[in-house]
mmCIF file of C-alpha atoms (C1' of nucleotides) in Angstrom:
data_model
loop_
_atom_site.group_PDB
_atom_site.id
_atom_site.type_symbol
_atom_site.label_atom_id
_atom_site.label_comp_id
_atom_site.label_asym_id
_atom_site.label_seq_id
_atom_site.Cartn_x
_atom_site.Cartn_y
_atom_site.Cartn_z
ATOM 1 C CA UNK G 9 9.238 2.298 -6.668
ATOM 2 C CA UNK G 10 9.581 -0.714 -8.527
ATOM 3 C CA UNK G 11 10.897 -0.411 -11.919
ATOM 4 C CA UNK G 12 8.926 -2.856 -13.707
ATOM 5 C CA UNK G 13 9.573 -3.487 -17.445
ATOM 6 C CA UNK G 14 7.073 -1.471 -19.438
ATOM 7 C CA UNK G 15 5.626 -2.729 -22.835
ATOM 8 C CA UNK G 16 4.415 0.798 -24.483
ATOM 9 C CA UNK G 17 3.129 0.067 -27.982
ATOM 10 C CA UNK G 18 2.747 3.175 -30.028
ATOM 11 C CA UNK G 19 -0.454 4.481 -31.739
ATOM 12 C CA UNK G 20 -2.735 1.614 -30.765
ATOM 13 C CA UNK G 21 -6.418 1.744 -31.125
ATOM 14 C CA UNK G 22 -8.295 2.869 -28.009
ATOM 15 C CA UNK G 23 -9.149 -0.214 -25.936
ATOM 16 C CA UNK G 24 -12.742 -0.973 -26.020
ATOM 17 C CA UNK G 25 -14.883 -0.181 -23.191
ATOM 18 C CA UNK G 26 -16.358 -3.243 -21.615
ATOM 19 C CA UNK G 27 -16.417 -2.179 -18.051
ATOM 20 C CA UNK G 28 -18.765 0.606 -16.816
ATOM 21 C CA UNK G 29 -17.428 2.612 -13.739
ATOM 22 C CA UNK G 30 -20.228 4.884 -12.357
ATOM 23 C CA UNK G 31 -18.935 7.836 -9.865
ATOM 24 C CA UNK G 32 -21.380 9.075 -7.597
ATOM 25 C CA UNK G 33 -21.321 12.885 -7.392
ATOM 26 C CA UNK G 34 -23.163 14.822 -5.222
ATOM 27 C CA UNK G 35 -23.672 18.785 -4.149
ATOM 28 C CA UNK G 36 -21.150 20.074 -2.191
ATOM 29 C CA UNK G 37 -18.456 17.555 -2.876
ATOM 30 C CA UNK G 38 -14.544 17.962 -3.483
ATOM 31 C CA UNK G 39 -13.442 17.917 -7.008
ATOM 32 C CA UNK G 40 -10.429 16.079 -6.051
ATOM 33 C CA UNK G 41 -11.720 12.605 -5.391
ATOM 34 C CA UNK G 42 -13.917 12.788 -8.218
ATOM 35 C CA UNK G 43 -11.060 13.918 -10.401
ATOM 36 C CA UNK G 44 -9.150 10.808 -9.106
ATOM 37 C CA UNK G 45 -11.729 8.552 -10.550
ATOM 38 C CA UNK G 46 -11.634 10.729 -13.878
ATOM 39 C CA UNK G 47 -7.986 10.297 -14.131
ATOM 40 C CA UNK G 48 -7.623 6.624 -13.640
ATOM 41 C CA UNK G 49 -11.086 5.388 -15.088
ATOM 42 C CA UNK G 50 -12.062 8.100 -17.199
ATOM 43 C CA UNK G 51 -9.444 8.548 -19.913
ATOM 44 C CA UNK G 52 -9.174 6.417 -23.185
ATOM 45 C CA UNK G 53 -5.551 5.264 -22.549
ATOM 46 C CA UNK G 54 -4.863 4.458 -26.328
ATOM 47 C CA UNK G 55 -1.266 3.960 -25.093
ATOM 48 C CA UNK G 56 -1.882 0.983 -23.408
ATOM 49 C CA UNK G 57 -1.863 -2.656 -25.079
ATOM 50 C CA UNK G 58 -5.097 -3.895 -23.286
ATOM 51 C CA UNK G 59 -8.088 -6.052 -24.132
ATOM 52 C CA UNK G 60 -10.340 -3.568 -22.505
ATOM 53 C CA UNK G 61 -10.603 -0.632 -20.309
ATOM 54 C CA UNK G 62 -13.003 1.398 -18.207
ATOM 55 C CA UNK G 63 -15.796 4.025 -19.211
ATOM 56 C CA UNK G 64 -16.649 6.473 -16.695
ATOM 57 C CA UNK G 65 -20.076 7.739 -16.023
ATOM 58 C CA UNK G 66 -20.804 10.536 -13.305
ATOM 59 C CA UNK G 67 -24.218 10.004 -11.771
ATOM 60 C CA UNK G 68 -25.948 12.036 -9.456
ATOM 61 C CA UNK G 69 -29.573 11.983 -7.459
ATOM 62 C CA UNK G 70 -30.016 15.092 -9.571
ATOM 63 C CA UNK G 71 -29.291 16.271 -13.004
ATOM 64 C CA UNK G 72 -29.169 19.788 -11.811
ATOM 65 C CA UNK G 73 -25.889 21.377 -11.679
ATOM 66 C CA UNK G 74 -23.861 20.540 -8.674
ATOM 67 C CA UNK G 75 -21.375 23.032 -6.954
ATOM 68 C CA UNK G 76 -18.253 21.620 -5.796
ATOM 69 C CA UNK G 77 -15.841 22.930 -3.114
ATOM 70 C CA UNK G 78 -13.435 25.507 -5.011
ATOM 71 C CA UNK G 79 -16.174 26.861 -7.221
ATOM 72 C CA UNK G 80 -16.573 24.163 -9.728
ATOM 73 C CA UNK G 81 -19.851 22.968 -11.151
ATOM 74 C CA UNK G 82 -20.405 19.513 -12.158
ATOM 75 C CA UNK G 83 -23.360 18.117 -14.439
ATOM 76 C CA UNK G 84 -24.062 14.460 -13.847
ATOM 77 C CA UNK G 85 -24.330 12.564 -17.184
ATOM 78 C CA UNK G 86 -26.661 10.287 -15.695
ATOM 79 C CA UNK G 87 -29.395 9.773 -12.696
ATOM 80 C CA UNK G 88 -29.002 6.993 -10.132
ATOM 81 C CA UNK G 89 -30.432 4.613 -12.803
ATOM 82 C CA UNK G 90 -27.028 4.424 -14.160
ATOM 83 C CA UNK G 91 -25.972 2.318 -11.347
ATOM 84 C CA UNK G 92 -28.033 -0.544 -12.511
ATOM 85 C CA UNK G 93 -25.512 -0.767 -15.362
ATOM 86 C CA UNK G 94 -22.379 -0.108 -13.276
ATOM 87 C CA UNK G 95 -19.474 -3.031 -13.136
ATOM 88 C CA UNK G 96 -17.649 -0.552 -10.525
ATOM 89 C CA UNK G 97 -19.442 1.980 -8.237
ATOM 90 C CA UNK G 98 -16.977 4.802 -7.014
ATOM 91 C CA UNK G 99 -18.112 6.894 -4.024
ATOM 92 C CA UNK G 100 -15.480 9.415 -4.051
ATOM 93 C CA UNK G 101 -16.842 10.997 -0.882
ATOM 94 C CA UNK G 102 -19.977 11.536 1.272
ATOM 95 C CA UNK G 103 -20.916 14.381 3.537
ATOM 96 C CA UNK G 104 -20.625 12.604 6.946
ATOM 97 C CA UNK G 105 -23.803 14.404 8.081
ATOM 98 C CA UNK G 106 -26.100 13.609 5.202
ATOM 99 C CA UNK G 107 -28.556 11.015 5.553
ATOM 100 C CA UNK G 108 -28.374 8.896 2.347
ATOM 101 C CA UNK G 109 -31.955 8.375 0.561
ATOM 102 C CA UNK G 110 -33.708 5.186 0.990
ATOM 103 C CA UNK G 111 -33.642 4.944 -2.994
ATOM 104 C CA UNK G 112 -29.592 5.530 -2.929
ATOM 105 C CA UNK G 113 -29.328 2.992 -0.620
ATOM 106 C CA UNK G 114 -31.491 0.481 -2.459
ATOM 107 C CA UNK G 115 -29.772 1.353 -5.781
ATOM 108 C CA UNK G 116 -26.341 0.576 -4.184
ATOM 109 C CA UNK G 117 -27.793 -2.641 -2.509
ATOM 110 C CA UNK G 118 -28.818 -3.805 -5.957
ATOM 111 C CA UNK G 119 -25.919 -3.069 -7.711
ATOM 112 C CA UNK G 120 -23.737 -5.046 -4.930
ATOM 113 C CA UNK G 121 -26.026 -7.908 -5.283
ATOM 114 C CA UNK G 122 -25.787 -8.064 -9.031
ATOM 115 C CA UNK G 123 -22.374 -8.416 -8.524
ATOM 116 C CA UNK G 124 -21.040 -4.810 -9.025
ATOM 117 C CA UNK G 125 -17.786 -3.807 -6.976
ATOM 118 C CA UNK G 126 -17.920 -0.497 -4.807
ATOM 119 C CA UNK G 127 -14.938 1.462 -4.194
ATOM 120 C CA UNK G 128 -15.076 4.267 -1.470
ATOM 121 C CA UNK G 129 -12.670 7.138 -1.259
ATOM 122 C CA UNK G 130 -12.215 9.441 2.133
ATOM 123 C CA UNK G 131 -15.653 10.010 3.544
ATOM 124 C CA UNK G 132 -17.211 7.703 0.964
ATOM 125 C CA UNK G 133 -17.085 4.889 3.441
ATOM 126 C CA UNK G 134 -19.836 6.515 5.356
ATOM 127 C CA UNK G 135 -22.278 5.888 2.650
ATOM 128 C CA UNK G 136 -21.258 2.280 2.030
ATOM 129 C CA UNK G 137 -21.468 1.757 5.801
ATOM 130 C CA UNK G 138 -24.892 3.088 5.824
ATOM 131 C CA UNK G 139 -25.964 0.271 3.529
ATOM 132 C CA UNK G 140 -25.000 -2.408 6.055
ATOM 133 C CA UNK G 141 -22.697 -4.101 3.289
ATOM 134 C CA UNK G 142 -19.473 -3.202 5.729
ATOM 135 C CA UNK G 143 -21.009 -5.034 8.871
ATOM 136 C CA UNK G 144 -18.443 -7.445 10.302
ATOM 137 C CA UNK G 145 -15.723 -6.349 7.950
ATOM 138 C CA UNK G 146 -12.879 -3.968 8.194
ATOM 139 C CA UNK G 147 -12.737 -0.710 6.321
ATOM 140 C CA UNK G 148 -10.944 2.406 6.371
ATOM 141 C CA UNK G 149 -11.699 5.969 5.783
ATOM 142 C CA UNK G 150 -9.775 9.441 6.450
ATOM 143 C CA UNK G 151 -8.012 9.468 9.776
ATOM 144 C CA UNK G 152 -9.942 12.531 10.765
ATOM 145 C CA UNK G 153 -13.302 10.623 10.410
ATOM 146 C CA UNK G 154 -12.373 7.420 11.436
ATOM 147 C CA UNK G 155 -13.745 8.020 15.172
ATOM 148 C CA UNK G 156 -16.862 9.166 13.805
ATOM 149 C CA UNK G 157 -17.359 6.138 11.543
ATOM 150 C CA UNK G 158 -16.752 4.011 14.273
ATOM 151 C CA UNK G 159 -19.068 5.480 16.603
ATOM 152 C CA UNK G 160 -21.909 5.560 13.902
ATOM 153 C CA UNK G 161 -21.253 2.094 12.747
ATOM 154 C CA UNK G 162 -19.981 -0.090 15.500
ATOM 155 C CA UNK G 163 -20.398 -3.403 13.625
ATOM 156 C CA UNK G 164 -17.624 -1.961 11.093
ATOM 157 C CA UNK G 165 -14.154 -2.623 12.162
ATOM 158 C CA UNK G 166 -12.479 0.814 11.370
ATOM 159 C CA UNK G 167 -8.835 0.673 10.778
ATOM 160 C CA UNK G 168 -7.408 4.095 10.412
ATOM 161 C CA UNK G 169 -3.847 2.960 9.775
ATOM 162 C CA UNK G 170 -3.679 1.635 6.284
ATOM 163 C CA UNK G 171 -4.285 3.231 3.042
ATOM 164 C CA UNK G 172 -7.013 1.124 1.790
ATOM 165 C CA UNK G 173 -8.625 -2.374 2.381
ATOM 166 C CA UNK G 174 -9.908 -4.817 -0.422
ATOM 167 C CA UNK G 175 -12.550 -7.130 0.425
ATOM 168 C CA UNK G 176 -12.650 -8.175 -3.359
ATOM 169 C CA UNK G 177 -16.065 -6.398 -4.104
ATOM 170 C CA UNK G 178 -16.012 -3.785 -1.338
ATOM 171 C CA UNK G 179 -12.985 -1.443 -1.418
ATOM 172 C CA UNK G 180 -12.450 1.439 1.052
ATOM 173 C CA UNK G 181 -10.072 3.861 1.219
ATOM 174 C CA UNK G 182 -8.205 6.781 3.411
ATOM 175 C CA UNK G 183 -7.933 10.339 2.604
ATOM 176 C CA UNK G 184 -8.027 12.121 -0.578
ATOM 177 C CA UNK G 185 -4.599 10.728 -2.079
ATOM 178 C CA UNK G 186 -5.022 7.215 -0.740
ATOM 179 C CA UNK G 187 -7.827 7.044 -3.464
ATOM 180 C CA UNK G 188 -5.241 7.030 -6.222
ATOM 181 C CA UNK G 189 -3.721 4.142 -4.416
ATOM 182 C CA UNK G 190 -6.847 2.052 -4.243
ATOM 183 C CA UNK G 191 -7.795 3.006 -7.760
ATOM 184 C CA UNK G 192 -4.365 1.974 -9.092
ATOM 185 C CA UNK G 193 -4.536 -1.229 -7.126
ATOM 186 C CA UNK G 194 -8.017 -2.015 -8.743
ATOM 187 C CA UNK G 195 -6.057 -1.291 -12.171
ATOM 188 C CA UNK G 196 -3.294 -3.812 -10.926
ATOM 189 C CA UNK G 197 -6.095 -6.447 -10.040
ATOM 190 C CA UNK G 198 -7.776 -6.409 -13.446
ATOM 191 C CA UNK G 199 -4.955 -5.688 -15.771
ATOM 192 C CA UNK G 200 -1.588 -6.579 -13.803
ATOM 193 C CA UNK G 201 1.076 -4.805 -12.345
ATOM 194 C CA UNK G 202 2.880 -3.671 -15.620
ATOM 195 C CA UNK G 203 -0.337 -2.025 -16.898
ATOM 196 C CA UNK G 204 -0.731 -0.222 -13.381
ATOM 197 C CA UNK G 205 2.648 1.105 -13.412
ATOM 198 C CA UNK G 206 1.996 2.647 -16.903
ATOM 199 C CA UNK G 207 -0.868 4.649 -15.479
ATOM 200 C CA UNK G 208 1.067 5.335 -12.194
ATOM 201 C CA UNK G 209 3.713 6.729 -14.308
ATOM 202 C CA UNK G 210 1.531 8.838 -16.510
ATOM 203 C CA UNK G 211 0.130 10.274 -13.229
ATOM 204 C CA UNK G 212 3.739 10.547 -11.857
ATOM 205 C CA UNK G 213 2.496 8.514 -8.959
ATOM 206 C CA UNK G 214 4.680 6.025 -7.275
ATOM 207 C CA UNK G 215 3.911 2.684 -8.988
ATOM 208 C CA UNK G 216 2.883 1.022 -5.656
ATOM 209 C CA UNK G 217 2.078 1.950 -2.115
ATOM 210 C CA UNK G 218 1.105 -1.200 -0.225
ATOM 211 C CA UNK G 219 -2.489 -0.890 1.263
ATOM 212 C CA UNK G 220 -1.077 -1.348 4.701
ATOM 213 C CA UNK G 221 0.947 1.355 4.595
ATOM 214 C CA UNK G 222 0.649 3.936 7.376
ATOM 215 C CA UNK G 223 -1.567 6.765 6.722
ATOM 216 C CA UNK G 224 0.727 9.154 8.471
ATOM 217 C CA UNK G 225 4.038 9.615 7.175
ATOM 218 C CA UNK G 226 5.636 12.326 9.182
ATOM 219 C CA UNK G 227 7.751 14.480 7.097
ATOM 220 C CA UNK G 228 9.771 17.444 8.319
ATOM 221 C CA UNK G 229 8.662 20.340 6.072
ATOM 222 C CA UNK G 230 11.972 20.869 4.094
ATOM 223 C CA UNK G 231 13.032 17.225 3.493
ATOM 224 C CA UNK G 232 16.375 18.250 1.612
ATOM 225 C CA UNK G 233 18.653 16.557 4.302
ATOM 226 C CA UNK G 234 18.793 13.028 5.956
ATOM 227 C CA UNK G 235 15.307 12.119 4.201
ATOM 228 C CA UNK G 236 17.035 12.384 0.813
ATOM 229 C CA UNK G 237 19.647 10.138 1.838
ATOM 230 C CA UNK G 238 17.103 7.547 3.109
ATOM 231 C CA UNK G 239 15.352 7.707 -0.278
ATOM 232 C CA UNK G 240 18.541 7.519 -2.184
ATOM 233 C CA UNK G 241 19.317 4.544 -0.309
ATOM 234 C CA UNK G 242 16.135 3.160 -0.868
ATOM 235 C CA UNK G 243 16.197 4.135 -4.419
ATOM 236 C CA UNK G 244 19.615 2.223 -4.420
ATOM 237 C CA UNK G 245 17.887 -1.039 -2.846
ATOM 238 C CA UNK G 246 15.148 -0.871 -5.418
ATOM 239 C CA UNK G 247 17.513 -1.044 -8.222
ATOM 240 C CA UNK G 248 19.556 -3.861 -6.483
ATOM 241 C CA UNK G 249 16.752 -6.050 -4.960
ATOM 242 C CA UNK G 250 18.602 -9.201 -5.653
ATOM 243 C CA UNK G 251 21.616 -8.077 -3.428
ATOM 244 C CA UNK G 252 21.349 -9.254 0.275
ATOM 245 C CA UNK G 253 20.325 -5.856 1.429
ATOM 246 C CA UNK G 254 21.055 -5.828 5.145
ATOM 247 C CA UNK G 255 20.068 -2.685 7.045
ATOM 248 C CA UNK G 256 23.479 -2.260 7.721
ATOM 249 C CA UNK G 257 24.569 -1.902 4.269
ATOM 250 C CA UNK G 258 21.364 0.436 3.547
ATOM 251 C CA UNK G 259 22.449 2.512 6.553
ATOM 252 C CA UNK G 260 26.287 3.030 5.288
ATOM 253 C CA UNK G 261 24.677 4.332 1.844
ATOM 254 C CA UNK G 262 22.837 7.018 3.855
ATOM 255 C CA UNK G 263 26.192 7.814 5.938
ATOM 256 C CA UNK G 264 24.229 6.812 9.309
ATOM 257 C CA UNK G 265 24.541 4.467 12.099
ATOM 258 C CA UNK G 266 21.758 1.663 11.789
ATOM 259 C CA UNK G 267 19.803 3.110 14.710
ATOM 260 C CA UNK G 268 19.486 6.644 13.092
ATOM 261 C CA UNK G 269 18.868 4.841 9.985
ATOM 262 C CA UNK G 270 15.853 2.725 11.007
ATOM 263 C CA UNK G 271 14.613 5.586 12.943
ATOM 264 C CA UNK G 272 14.495 8.078 9.882
ATOM 265 C CA UNK G 273 13.282 5.385 7.519
ATOM 266 C CA UNK G 274 10.475 4.712 9.547
ATOM 267 C CA UNK G 275 9.800 8.476 9.543
ATOM 268 C CA UNK G 276 10.381 9.004 5.834
ATOM 269 C CA UNK G 277 8.527 5.800 4.486
ATOM 270 C CA UNK G 278 6.181 4.640 7.350
ATOM 271 C CA UNK G 279 7.484 1.254 7.757
ATOM 272 C CA UNK G 280 10.948 -0.406 8.740
ATOM 273 C CA UNK G 281 13.683 -1.067 6.260
ATOM 274 C CA UNK G 282 13.229 -4.923 6.434
ATOM 275 C CA UNK G 283 9.552 -5.042 6.036
ATOM 276 C CA UNK G 284 9.878 -2.516 3.133
ATOM 277 C CA UNK G 285 12.588 -4.500 1.146
ATOM 278 C CA UNK G 286 10.325 -7.481 1.538
ATOM 279 C CA UNK G 287 7.480 -5.476 0.209
ATOM 280 C CA UNK G 288 9.189 -4.148 -2.613
ATOM 281 C CA UNK G 289 10.663 -7.852 -3.475
ATOM 282 C CA UNK G 290 7.040 -9.243 -3.631
ATOM 283 C CA UNK G 291 5.961 -6.141 -5.448
ATOM 284 C CA UNK G 292 8.887 -6.787 -8.149
ATOM 285 C CA UNK G 293 7.719 -10.333 -8.727
ATOM 286 C CA UNK G 294 4.324 -9.231 -9.736
ATOM 287 C CA UNK G 295 5.379 -8.554 -13.206
ATOM 288 C CA UNK G 296 7.731 -11.344 -13.437
ATOM 289 C CA UNK G 297 5.031 -13.889 -12.552
ATOM 290 C CA UNK G 298 2.709 -12.246 -14.736
ATOM 291 C CA UNK G 299 4.890 -11.839 -18.079
ATOM 292 C CA UNK G 300 7.380 -14.519 -17.969
ATOM 293 C CA UNK G 301 7.309 -18.152 -17.421
ATOM 294 C CA UNK G 302 10.526 -18.452 -15.281
ATOM 295 C CA UNK G 303 9.594 -20.906 -12.466
ATOM 296 C CA UNK G 304 8.852 -19.426 -9.306
ATOM 297 C CA UNK G 305 12.280 -20.503 -7.705
ATOM 298 C CA UNK G 306 13.866 -18.373 -10.407
ATOM 299 C CA UNK G 307 11.379 -15.500 -9.820
ATOM 300 C CA UNK G 308 12.093 -15.726 -6.027
ATOM 301 C CA UNK G 309 15.992 -15.493 -6.848
ATOM 302 C CA UNK G 310 15.685 -12.837 -9.215
ATOM 303 C CA UNK G 311 13.861 -10.224 -6.709
ATOM 304 C CA UNK G 312 16.436 -11.261 -3.674
ATOM 305 C CA UNK G 313 15.184 -14.183 -1.717
ATOM 306 C CA UNK G 314 17.798 -16.583 -1.359
ATOM 307 C CA UNK G 315 15.213 -19.402 -0.368
ATOM 308 C CA UNK G 316 12.219 -19.859 -2.526
ATOM 309 C CA UNK G 317 10.172 -21.219 0.645
ATOM 310 C CA UNK G 318 10.733 -17.663 2.364
ATOM 311 C CA UNK G 319 9.418 -16.002 -0.874
ATOM 312 C CA UNK G 320 6.432 -18.134 -1.004
ATOM 313 C CA UNK G 321 5.769 -17.283 2.476
ATOM 314 C CA UNK G 322 5.904 -13.447 2.108
ATOM 315 C CA UNK G 323 4.192 -13.660 -1.077
ATOM 316 C CA UNK G 324 1.255 -15.450 0.575
ATOM 317 C CA UNK G 325 1.178 -13.269 3.504
ATOM 318 C CA UNK G 326 1.110 -10.203 1.542
ATOM 319 C CA UNK G 327 -0.951 -11.231 -1.737
ATOM 320 C CA UNK G 328 -3.158 -13.647 0.067
ATOM 321 C CA UNK G 329 -2.557 -16.284 -2.604
ATOM 322 C CA UNK G 330 0.537 -18.257 -3.452
ATOM 323 C CA UNK G 331 2.952 -17.104 -6.188
ATOM 324 C CA UNK G 332 1.989 -19.946 -8.695
ATOM 325 C CA UNK G 333 -1.903 -19.507 -7.825
ATOM 326 C CA UNK G 334 -1.333 -15.945 -8.614
ATOM 327 C CA UNK G 335 0.233 -16.314 -11.795
ATOM 328 C CA UNK G 336 -2.277 -19.081 -13.011
ATOM 329 C CA UNK G 337 -5.142 -16.835 -12.108
ATOM 330 C CA UNK G 338 -3.713 -13.922 -13.890
ATOM 331 C CA UNK G 339 -3.306 -16.074 -17.112
ATOM 332 C CA UNK G 340 -6.740 -17.123 -16.801
ATOM 333 C CA UNK G 341 -8.255 -13.914 -16.395
ATOM 334 C CA UNK G 342 -5.913 -12.689 -19.337
ATOM 335 C CA UNK G 343 -6.897 -15.436 -21.846
ATOM 336 C CA UNK G 344 -10.720 -14.906 -20.764
ATOM 337 C CA UNK G 345 -10.406 -11.310 -21.880
ATOM 338 C CA UNK G 346 -8.644 -11.844 -25.066
ATOM 339 C CA UNK G 347 -11.426 -14.400 -25.901
ATOM 340 C CA UNK G 348 -13.894 -11.817 -25.070
ATOM 341 C CA UNK G 349 -12.557 -9.204 -27.132
ATOM 342 C "C1'" DC S 23 8.516 -29.566 10.121
ATOM 343 C "C1'" DG S 24 11.741 -28.371 13.923
ATOM 344 C "C1'" DG S 25 15.498 -25.909 15.836
ATOM 345 C "C1'" DA S 26 19.623 -23.259 16.054
ATOM 346 C "C1'" DC S 27 21.128 -19.249 14.393
ATOM 347 C "C1'" DT S 28 21.271 -14.511 12.709
ATOM 348 C "C1'" DC S 29 19.426 -10.279 12.028
ATOM 349 C "C1'" DC S 30 15.796 -6.940 12.956
ATOM 350 C "C1'" DC S 31 13.063 -3.781 15.711
ATOM 351 C "C1'" DC S 32 12.512 -0.406 18.769
ATOM 352 C "C1'" DG S 33 12.264 1.513 23.876
ATOM 353 C "C1'" DC S 34 15.546 3.229 26.816
ATOM 354 C "C1'" DC S 35 18.945 6.132 27.836
ATOM 355 C "C1'" DA S 36 23.485 8.709 28.027
ATOM 356 C "C1'" DT S 37 24.917 11.973 25.223
ATOM 357 C "C1'" DA S 38 26.022 15.978 21.911
ATOM 358 C "C1'" DG Q 24 15.174 23.131 28.049
ATOM 359 C "C1'" DT Q 25 14.837 20.847 23.444
ATOM 360 C "C1'" DT Q 26 15.946 17.907 19.659
ATOM 361 C "C1'" DA Q 27 18.615 14.501 17.289
ATOM 362 C "C1'" DT Q 28 22.030 10.811 17.550
ATOM 363 C "C1'" DG Q 29 23.390 6.338 18.274
ATOM 364 C "C1'" DG Q 30 24.793 2.235 21.392
ATOM 365 C "C1'" DC Q 31 22.646 -1.564 24.097
ATOM 366 C "C1'" DG Q 32 19.709 -5.485 24.634
ATOM 367 C "C1'" DG Q 33 15.390 -8.456 24.895
ATOM 368 C "C1'" DG Q 34 11.946 -10.262 22.361
ATOM 369 C "C1'" DG Q 35 10.733 -10.945 17.799
ATOM 370 C "C1'" DA Q 36 10.966 -12.275 13.101
ATOM 371 C "C1'" DG Q 37 13.636 -14.281 9.203
ATOM 372 C "C1'" DT Q 38 16.569 -17.613 7.462
ATOM 373 C "C1'" DC Q 39 18.764 -21.831 6.670
#
DNA sequence: CGGACTCCCCGCCATA
DNA sequence: GTTATGGCGGGGAGTC
């Protein structure tokens, strides 16, 4: 994954909490999804040089101890009232069979109307869909629940083939681990790719899996053979993004014919070699846009696009905004935060 | 922007 | 019979 430059400063003060994340817990939930929220948003992160960080509150409909799968017990810090002060609400999961109380739905609607962001992981999409906020929008959930979600909420366009979908203030993500991807994605939006990479690295996660990546990645049980060769070729490509990187060359690095290489690449990485390279190039350009003043043409060349026009085109498609606008927006947000803090 | 050119993708299929 | 390989080619995407 992209080896972005890291700016780790030593022994910093803990960044001030100016953004409340409230995760909704319920009886019988899986601790894993709640753990994702705790890991990404609930730690103090003194190692990060950021003007602000998240503070996490666990809210529940009840203050009574809640049993989680696997025998853990969780006590909510707060009741639903906490959602009134939330900047971001995380719905880590929701029992697909449970009917949400009107009070819970109203609380979520209020939070959204107030401008809060709502992020769901796995079956959490069912609760968000029940509010009606997803009507007319695309959303995703665990692939096992996709059909059920589609049947229950026909006006939601369910896409089971992506890791997460970002509508700005409404984010949905696929099964368990995709929750990490969407949370890191949010960190990237808030703080930039370099900071997200530091968090990802601490979690020993690949820095960036694109939201559009297939949920299904078929992988033979023991991936010690051809898959390793594919990964090695991909690793090499990552550290040589500025080279032309034709599929034929990558295949040669994996000692395979191009046909076999493309086939195995698809199985191992969930996307084709060419598409993957382009995504990696765009991903590698983010820290450069954020942290350097290199002209876009220069950034384009640094990440391997021989024509700046091609770079802009792919950047626009993937990031939904042109490189220059991305840089401007990032700087503006950054400046705002420095003044605020 | 258009158009020519190259390269990629992937179903198909003979083969190992 | 089953599974992986890799050449071929048409249609599509990317490049210049």
